[in-house]
Tab-separated table of C-alpha atoms in Angstrom:
chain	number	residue	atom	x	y	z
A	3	UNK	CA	64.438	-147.771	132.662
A	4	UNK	CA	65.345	-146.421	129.221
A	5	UNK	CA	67.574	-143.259	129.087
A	6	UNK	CA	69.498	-141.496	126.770
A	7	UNK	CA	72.429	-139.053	127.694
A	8	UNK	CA	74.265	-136.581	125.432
A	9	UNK	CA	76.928	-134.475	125.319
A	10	UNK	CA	78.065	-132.057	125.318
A	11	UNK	CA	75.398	-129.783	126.473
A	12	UNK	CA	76.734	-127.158	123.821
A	13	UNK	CA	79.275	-126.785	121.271
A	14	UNK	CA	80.320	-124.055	118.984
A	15	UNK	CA	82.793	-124.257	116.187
A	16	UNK	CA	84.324	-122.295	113.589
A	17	UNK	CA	83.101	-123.178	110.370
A	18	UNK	CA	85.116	-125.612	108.828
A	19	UNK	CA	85.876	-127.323	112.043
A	20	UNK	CA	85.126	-131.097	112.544
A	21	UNK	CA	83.627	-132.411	115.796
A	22	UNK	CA	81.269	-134.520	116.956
A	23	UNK	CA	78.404	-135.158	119.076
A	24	UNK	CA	78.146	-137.914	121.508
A	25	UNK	CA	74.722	-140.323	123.011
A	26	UNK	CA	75.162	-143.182	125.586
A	27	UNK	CA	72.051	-145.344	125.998
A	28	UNK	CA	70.239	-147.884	127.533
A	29	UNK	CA	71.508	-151.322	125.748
A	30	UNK	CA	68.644	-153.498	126.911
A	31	UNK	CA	65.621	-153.767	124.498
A	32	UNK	CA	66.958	-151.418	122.042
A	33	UNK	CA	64.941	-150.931	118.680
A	34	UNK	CA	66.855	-148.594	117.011
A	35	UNK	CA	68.588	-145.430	117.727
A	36	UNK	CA	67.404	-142.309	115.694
A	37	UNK	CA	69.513	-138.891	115.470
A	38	UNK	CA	67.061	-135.490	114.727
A	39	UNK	CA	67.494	-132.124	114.010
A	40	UNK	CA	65.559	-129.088	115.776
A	41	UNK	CA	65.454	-125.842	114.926
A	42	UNK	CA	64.641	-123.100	116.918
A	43	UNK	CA	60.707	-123.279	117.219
A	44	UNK	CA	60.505	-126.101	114.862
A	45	UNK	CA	59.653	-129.928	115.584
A	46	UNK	CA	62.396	-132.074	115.303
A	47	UNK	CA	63.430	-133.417	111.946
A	48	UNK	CA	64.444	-136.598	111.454
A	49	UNK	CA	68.020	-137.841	110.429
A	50	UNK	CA	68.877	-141.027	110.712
A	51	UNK	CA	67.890	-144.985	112.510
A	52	UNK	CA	70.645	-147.107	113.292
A	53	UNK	CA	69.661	-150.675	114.390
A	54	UNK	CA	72.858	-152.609	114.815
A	55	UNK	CA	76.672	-151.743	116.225
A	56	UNK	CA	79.129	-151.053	113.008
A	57	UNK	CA	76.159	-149.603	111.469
A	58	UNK	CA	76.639	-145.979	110.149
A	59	UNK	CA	75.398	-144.178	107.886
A	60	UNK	CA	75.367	-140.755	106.438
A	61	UNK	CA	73.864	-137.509	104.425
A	62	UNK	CA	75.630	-134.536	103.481
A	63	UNK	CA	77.961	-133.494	106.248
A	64	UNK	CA	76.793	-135.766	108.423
A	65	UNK	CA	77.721	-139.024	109.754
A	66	UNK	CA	75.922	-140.989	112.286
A	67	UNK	CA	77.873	-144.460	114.044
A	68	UNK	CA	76.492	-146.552	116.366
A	69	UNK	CA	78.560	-148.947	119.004
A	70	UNK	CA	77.114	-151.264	121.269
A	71	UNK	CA	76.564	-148.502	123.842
A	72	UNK	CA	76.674	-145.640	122.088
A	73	UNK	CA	76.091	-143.605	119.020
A	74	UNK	CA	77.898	-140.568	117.318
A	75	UNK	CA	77.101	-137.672	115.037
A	76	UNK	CA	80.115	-136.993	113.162
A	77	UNK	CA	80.093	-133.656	111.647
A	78	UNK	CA	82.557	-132.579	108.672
A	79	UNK	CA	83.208	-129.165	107.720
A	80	UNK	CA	80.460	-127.740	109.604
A	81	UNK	CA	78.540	-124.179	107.799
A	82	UNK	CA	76.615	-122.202	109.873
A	83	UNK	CA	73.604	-123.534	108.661
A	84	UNK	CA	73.816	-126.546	110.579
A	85	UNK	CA	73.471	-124.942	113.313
A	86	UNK	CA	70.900	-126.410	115.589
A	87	UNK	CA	69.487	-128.496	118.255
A	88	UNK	CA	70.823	-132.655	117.551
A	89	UNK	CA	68.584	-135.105	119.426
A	90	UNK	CA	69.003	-138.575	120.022
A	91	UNK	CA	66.516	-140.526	120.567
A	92	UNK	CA	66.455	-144.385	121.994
A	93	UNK	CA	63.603	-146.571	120.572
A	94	UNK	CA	61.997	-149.295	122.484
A	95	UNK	CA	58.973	-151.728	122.084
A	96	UNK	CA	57.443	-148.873	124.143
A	97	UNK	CA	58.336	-145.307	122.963
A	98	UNK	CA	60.806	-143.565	121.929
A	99	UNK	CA	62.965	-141.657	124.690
A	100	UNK	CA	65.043	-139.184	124.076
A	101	UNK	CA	68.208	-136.886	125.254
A	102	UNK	CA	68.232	-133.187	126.365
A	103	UNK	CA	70.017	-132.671	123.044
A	104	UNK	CA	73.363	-130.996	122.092
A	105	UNK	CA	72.868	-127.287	120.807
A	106	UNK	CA	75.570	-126.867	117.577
A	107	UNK	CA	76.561	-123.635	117.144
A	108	UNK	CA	78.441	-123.280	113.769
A	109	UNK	CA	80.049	-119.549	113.462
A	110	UNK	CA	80.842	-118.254	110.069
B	26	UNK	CA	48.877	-131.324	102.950
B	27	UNK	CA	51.405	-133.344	104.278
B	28	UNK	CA	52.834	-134.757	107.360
B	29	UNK	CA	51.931	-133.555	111.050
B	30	UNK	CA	50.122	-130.296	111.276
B	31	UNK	CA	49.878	-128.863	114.697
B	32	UNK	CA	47.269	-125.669	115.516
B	33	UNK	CA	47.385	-123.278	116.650
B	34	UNK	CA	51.121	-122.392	116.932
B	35	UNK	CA	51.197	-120.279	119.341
B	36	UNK	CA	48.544	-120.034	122.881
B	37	UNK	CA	48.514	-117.796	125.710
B	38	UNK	CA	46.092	-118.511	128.154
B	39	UNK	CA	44.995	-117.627	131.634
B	40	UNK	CA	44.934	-120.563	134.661
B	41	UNK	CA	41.303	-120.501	134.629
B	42	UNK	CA	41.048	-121.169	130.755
B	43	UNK	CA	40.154	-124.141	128.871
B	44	UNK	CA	41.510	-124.614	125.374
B	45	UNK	CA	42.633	-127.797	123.021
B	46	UNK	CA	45.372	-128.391	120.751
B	47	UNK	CA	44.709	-129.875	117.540
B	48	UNK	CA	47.014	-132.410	115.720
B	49	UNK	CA	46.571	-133.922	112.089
B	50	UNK	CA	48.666	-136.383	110.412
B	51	UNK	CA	48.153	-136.823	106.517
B	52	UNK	CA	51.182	-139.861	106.406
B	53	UNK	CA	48.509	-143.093	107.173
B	54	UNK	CA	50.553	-143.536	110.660
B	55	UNK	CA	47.981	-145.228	113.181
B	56	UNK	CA	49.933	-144.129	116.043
B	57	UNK	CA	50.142	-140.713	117.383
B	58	UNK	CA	51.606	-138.962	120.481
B	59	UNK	CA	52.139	-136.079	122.535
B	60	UNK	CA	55.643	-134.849	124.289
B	61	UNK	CA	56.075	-132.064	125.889
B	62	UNK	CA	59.522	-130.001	125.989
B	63	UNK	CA	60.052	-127.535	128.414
B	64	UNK	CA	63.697	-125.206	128.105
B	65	UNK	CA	67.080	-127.853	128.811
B	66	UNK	CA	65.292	-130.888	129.691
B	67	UNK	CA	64.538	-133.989	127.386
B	68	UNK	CA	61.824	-134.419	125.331
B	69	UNK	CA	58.835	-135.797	127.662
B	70	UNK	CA	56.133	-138.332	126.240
B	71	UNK	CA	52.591	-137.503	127.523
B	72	UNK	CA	50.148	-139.980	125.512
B	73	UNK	CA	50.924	-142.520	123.467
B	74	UNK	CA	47.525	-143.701	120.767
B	75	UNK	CA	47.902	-147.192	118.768
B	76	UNK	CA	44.719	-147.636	116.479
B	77	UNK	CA	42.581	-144.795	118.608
B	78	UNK	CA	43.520	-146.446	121.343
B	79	UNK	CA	45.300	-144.694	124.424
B	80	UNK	CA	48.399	-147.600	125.141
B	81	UNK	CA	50.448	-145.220	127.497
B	82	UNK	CA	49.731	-142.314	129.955
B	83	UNK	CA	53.393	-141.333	131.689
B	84	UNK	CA	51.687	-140.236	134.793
B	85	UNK	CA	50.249	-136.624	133.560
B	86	UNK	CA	48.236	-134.082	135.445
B	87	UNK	CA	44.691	-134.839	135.154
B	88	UNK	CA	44.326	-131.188	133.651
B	89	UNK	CA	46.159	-132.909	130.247
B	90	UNK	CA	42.887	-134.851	128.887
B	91	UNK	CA	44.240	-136.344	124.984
B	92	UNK	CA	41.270	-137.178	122.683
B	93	UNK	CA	41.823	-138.943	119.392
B	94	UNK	CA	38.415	-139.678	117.793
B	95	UNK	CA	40.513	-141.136	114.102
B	96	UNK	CA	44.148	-142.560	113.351
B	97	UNK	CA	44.769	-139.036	111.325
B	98	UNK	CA	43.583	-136.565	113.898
B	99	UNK	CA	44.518	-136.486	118.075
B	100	UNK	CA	44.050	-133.413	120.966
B	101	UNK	CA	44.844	-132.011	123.842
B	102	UNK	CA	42.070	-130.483	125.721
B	103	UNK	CA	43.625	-128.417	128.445
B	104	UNK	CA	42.001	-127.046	131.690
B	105	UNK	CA	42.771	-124.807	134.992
B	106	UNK	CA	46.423	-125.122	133.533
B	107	UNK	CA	49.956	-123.851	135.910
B	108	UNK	CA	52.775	-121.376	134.937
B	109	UNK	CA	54.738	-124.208	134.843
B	110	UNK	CA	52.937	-126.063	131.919
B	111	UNK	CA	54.611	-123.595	129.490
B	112	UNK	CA	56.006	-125.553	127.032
B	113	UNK	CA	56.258	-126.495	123.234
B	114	UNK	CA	53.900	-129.157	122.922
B	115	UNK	CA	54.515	-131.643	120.038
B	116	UNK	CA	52.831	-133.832	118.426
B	117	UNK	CA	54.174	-137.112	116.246
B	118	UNK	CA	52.982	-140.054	114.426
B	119	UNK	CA	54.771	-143.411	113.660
B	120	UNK	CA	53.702	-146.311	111.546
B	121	UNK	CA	52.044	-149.508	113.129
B	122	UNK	CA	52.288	-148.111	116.474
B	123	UNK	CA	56.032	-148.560	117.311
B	124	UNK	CA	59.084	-146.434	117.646
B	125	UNK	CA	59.767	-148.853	115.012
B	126	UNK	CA	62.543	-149.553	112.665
B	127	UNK	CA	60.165	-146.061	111.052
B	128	UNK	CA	60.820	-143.349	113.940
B	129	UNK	CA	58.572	-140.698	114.471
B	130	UNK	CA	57.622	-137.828	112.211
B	131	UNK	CA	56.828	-134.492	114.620
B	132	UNK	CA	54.627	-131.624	114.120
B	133	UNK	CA	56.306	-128.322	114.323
B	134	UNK	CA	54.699	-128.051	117.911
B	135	UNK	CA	52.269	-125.317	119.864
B	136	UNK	CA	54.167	-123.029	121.953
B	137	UNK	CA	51.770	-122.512	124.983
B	138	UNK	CA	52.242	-120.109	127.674
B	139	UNK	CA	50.244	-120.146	131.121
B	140	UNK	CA	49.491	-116.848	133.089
């Protein structure tokens, strides 16, 4: 069975204030594991695929890394405008399953 | 337009009701899908289309009937509905009918509520 887990749940942070954001998956059949961004009433928008371990890569403030079991969003110098919902998602020959998500709050 | 237009945005609609949810995708994706994402819990995948063809139905109510007469255009017809189907409904589309090396590009989703 494919799952995704990530944590935290939450996280707030001062801007300024490096952190990051953590997804353990299902290793077997992976095809790719995709980071998105949600904002409040929004679909999710997407960020970044990573398809092998040592992969990363990156935009803006953001960097995504991927291990053999599990991925990270690295975020640098957060502004408060990254504040949102970060989704990881695990891709399969199926679908695509995802986490519950970790809500970023990023105070100013 | 572009990318995955979802109507109407926002439903309220009594148990006894029947109403549909329309999806478009203007990105030539011939896959298409509907999740569902209720308040703390992971995104759920309802219907899964490849070519106009339904290829996955994760065990969903019979009141959920999906309809996708074209590769750019998929619903949700939805009937005799429960308070507990509120949800943001979104829809997505993906190239060549795979989670793919592509991902999935979402609509900005239909916030339904059931009384």
């Amino acid at each position: 069975e494919d799952q995704v887990t990530q944590s935290p749940e939450a996280l707030r942070l001062q801007e300024g204030e490096s952190s990051s954001l953590n997804c353990s998956y299902t290793v077997s059949g992976l095809r790719g594991l995709f980071w998105y961004r949600q904002d409040p009433g929004k679909g999710p928008e997407f960020l970044f695929t990573l398809y092998s371990a040592g992969e990363e890569k990156e935009k803006e403030r953001l960097k995504a890394t991927l291990t053999k079991k599990e991925s990270f969003l690295h975020i640098t110098a957060p502004k408060p405008e990254d504040s949102a919902t970060y989704l990881c998602g695990r891709g399969s020959a199926r679908q695509l399953t995802f986490g519950s998500g970790t809500q970023l709050t990023v105070l100013p | 337009e572009t990318g995955v237009t979802q109507t109407p945005r926002h439903l309220v609609m009594g148990m006894t009701n029947k109403k549909s949810l329309k999806c478009e995708q203007h990105l030539g994706h011939n896959a298409m899908y509907w999740y569902k994402q209720s308040a703390k819990k992971p995104l759920e995948l309802m219907f899964v289309y490849n070519f106009k063809e339904q290829t996955e139905n994760n065990s969903v109510p019979s009141r959920f009937s999906p309809e996708c007469p074209n590769s750019s255009h998929l619903f949700l017809h939805l009937h005799t509905l429960q308070p507990e189907d509120s949800a943001l409904y979104l829809c997505a589309s993906s190239q060549e009918g795979a989670t793919g090396y592509y991902g999935y590009t979402f609509g900005s989703g239909t916030r339904l509520t059931v009384v």
